[in-house]
């Protein structure tokens, strides 16, 4: 079975979307042997430094993801990624495959 990498995780910095503390996310990644994790907090990047430092200290790759918007018509308007979510996945896939192979 190939390793699982979660690409849509909100921390407690995403006030209306989640209550997961970053240290708990790191602990779960270690327990589940996840090679990487993406932080996708809504409309802020306040947890990015804490997330990257704690993930690196635990030896887990961290994936930086966008924090705004969504598809056209979503509550915050169109995606800021020119190619939309499919383009984002296309760009991320090779990196995630390399991480999973380690």
mmCIF file of C-alpha atoms in Angstrom:
data_model
loop_
_atom_site.group_PDB
_atom_site.id
_atom_site.type_symbol
_atom_site.label_atom_id
_atom_site.label_comp_id
_atom_site.label_asym_id
_atom_site.label_seq_id
_atom_site.Cartn_x
_atom_site.Cartn_y
_atom_site.Cartn_z
ATOM 1 C CA UNK A 1 0.000 0.000 0.000
ATOM 2 C CA UNK A 2 1.408 3.400 -0.929
ATOM 3 C CA UNK A 3 1.696 6.108 1.746
ATOM 4 C CA UNK A 4 -1.221 8.471 2.149
ATOM 5 C CA UNK A 5 -0.665 12.242 1.898
ATOM 6 C CA UNK A 6 -3.573 14.397 2.992
ATOM 7 C CA UNK A 7 -3.780 17.528 0.823
ATOM 8 C CA UNK A 8 -6.648 19.309 2.565
ATOM 9 C CA UNK A 9 -6.179 19.838 6.299
ATOM 10 C CA UNK A 10 -7.321 22.788 8.382
ATOM 11 C CA UNK A 11 -5.712 23.647 11.712
ATOM 12 C CA UNK A 12 -7.139 25.595 14.621
ATOM 13 C CA UNK A 13 -5.894 28.723 12.839
ATOM 14 C CA UNK A 14 -8.758 28.177 10.389
ATOM 15 C CA UNK A 15 -11.233 29.442 12.944
ATOM 16 C CA UNK A 16 -14.560 28.411 11.439
ATOM 17 C CA UNK A 17 -13.397 25.209 9.767
ATOM 18 C CA UNK A 18 -11.402 23.136 12.247
ATOM 19 C CA UNK A 19 -10.121 22.698 15.785
ATOM 20 C CA UNK A 20 -7.050 20.509 15.126
ATOM 21 C CA UNK A 21 -3.969 21.812 16.873
ATOM 22 C CA UNK A 22 -0.811 21.632 14.795
ATOM 23 C CA UNK A 23 1.027 19.532 17.389
ATOM 24 C CA UNK A 24 -1.842 17.011 17.220
ATOM 25 C CA UNK A 25 -1.625 16.910 13.422
ATOM 26 C CA UNK A 26 2.117 16.225 13.630
ATOM 27 C CA UNK A 27 1.588 13.464 16.204
ATOM 28 C CA UNK A 28 -1.047 11.796 14.018
ATOM 29 C CA UNK A 29 1.230 11.978 10.967
ATOM 30 C CA UNK A 30 3.982 10.234 12.926
ATOM 31 C CA UNK A 31 1.568 7.581 14.259
ATOM 32 C CA UNK A 32 0.111 6.933 10.791
ATOM 33 C CA UNK A 33 3.529 7.043 9.070
ATOM 34 C CA UNK A 34 2.381 9.783 6.710
ATOM 35 C CA UNK A 35 5.343 11.096 4.690
ATOM 36 C CA UNK A 36 3.814 14.552 4.157
ATOM 37 C CA UNK A 37 0.836 16.771 4.942
ATOM 38 C CA UNK A 38 -0.625 19.937 3.418
ATOM 39 C CA UNK A 39 -1.998 22.776 5.511
ATOM 40 C CA UNK A 40 -4.958 24.514 3.839
ATOM 41 C CA UNK A 41 -6.235 26.945 6.435
ATOM 42 C CA UNK A 42 -9.003 29.198 5.210
ATOM 43 C CA UNK A 43 -8.116 32.798 4.384
ATOM 44 C CA UNK A 44 -4.984 33.051 6.532
ATOM 45 C CA UNK A 45 -1.447 31.770 6.860
ATOM 46 C CA UNK A 46 -1.006 32.324 10.595
ATOM 47 C CA UNK A 47 -0.158 28.671 11.230
ATOM 48 C CA UNK A 48 2.351 28.292 8.379
ATOM 49 C CA UNK A 49 5.513 28.923 10.409
ATOM 50 C CA UNK A 50 4.497 26.725 13.352
ATOM 51 C CA UNK A 51 3.336 24.012 10.926
ATOM 52 C CA UNK A 52 6.536 24.002 8.860
ATOM 53 C CA UNK A 53 8.827 24.031 11.911
ATOM 54 C CA UNK A 54 7.019 21.207 13.737
ATOM 55 C CA UNK A 55 6.656 19.063 10.623
ATOM 56 C CA UNK A 56 10.342 19.470 9.775
ATOM 57 C CA UNK A 57 11.350 18.627 13.356
ATOM 58 C CA UNK A 58 9.321 15.403 13.099
ATOM 59 C CA UNK A 59 10.912 14.536 9.746
ATOM 60 C CA UNK A 60 7.669 14.963 7.817
ATOM 61 C CA UNK A 61 7.510 16.851 4.542
ATOM 62 C CA UNK A 62 5.115 19.748 4.565
ATOM 63 C CA UNK A 63 3.254 20.924 1.499
ATOM 64 C CA UNK A 64 2.369 24.595 1.182
ATOM 65 C CA UNK A 65 -1.059 25.100 -0.283
ATOM 66 C CA UNK A 66 -3.180 28.106 -1.122
ATOM 67 C CA UNK A 67 -5.477 29.480 1.522
ATOM 68 C CA UNK A 68 -8.048 31.435 -0.423
ATOM 69 C CA UNK A 69 -11.106 31.053 -2.536
ATOM 70 C CA UNK A 70 -12.265 28.122 -4.507
ATOM 71 C CA UNK A 71 -14.208 27.544 -7.683
ATOM 72 C CA UNK A 72 -16.156 30.318 -9.341
ATOM 73 C CA UNK A 73 -19.302 30.832 -7.329
ATOM 74 C CA UNK A 74 -17.753 29.691 -4.055
ATOM 75 C CA UNK A 75 -18.098 31.986 -1.089
ATOM 76 C CA UNK A 76 -14.835 33.828 -1.799
ATOM 77 C CA UNK A 77 -14.950 33.926 -5.601
ATOM 78 C CA UNK A 78 -12.778 32.332 -8.276
ATOM 79 C CA UNK A 79 -9.599 30.398 -7.621
ATOM 80 C CA UNK A 80 -6.389 32.418 -7.575
ATOM 81 C CA UNK A 81 -4.592 29.557 -9.357
ATOM 82 C CA UNK A 82 -4.727 30.439 -13.086
ATOM 83 C CA UNK A 83 -5.403 26.850 -14.148
ATOM 84 C CA UNK A 84 -7.697 26.082 -11.225
ATOM 85 C CA UNK A 85 -7.567 22.958 -9.031
ATOM 86 C CA UNK A 86 -6.698 20.569 -11.875
ATOM 87 C CA UNK A 87 -3.616 22.626 -12.743
ATOM 88 C CA UNK A 88 -2.636 22.733 -9.063
ATOM 89 C CA UNK A 89 -2.878 18.938 -8.820
ATOM 90 C CA UNK A 90 -0.883 18.514 -12.033
ATOM 91 C CA UNK A 91 1.887 20.656 -10.574
ATOM 92 C CA UNK A 92 1.848 18.884 -7.197
ATOM 93 C CA UNK A 93 1.625 15.281 -8.387
ATOM 94 C CA UNK A 94 5.323 14.765 -9.339
ATOM 95 C CA UNK A 95 6.481 16.173 -6.004
ATOM 96 C CA UNK A 96 4.073 13.973 -4.051
ATOM 97 C CA UNK A 97 5.178 10.873 -5.958
ATOM 98 C CA UNK A 98 8.829 11.613 -5.052
ATOM 99 C CA UNK A 99 7.884 12.119 -1.382
ATOM 100 C CA UNK A 100 5.948 8.850 -1.285
ATOM 101 C CA UNK A 101 8.894 6.983 -2.826
ATOM 102 C CA UNK A 102 11.288 8.022 -0.043
#
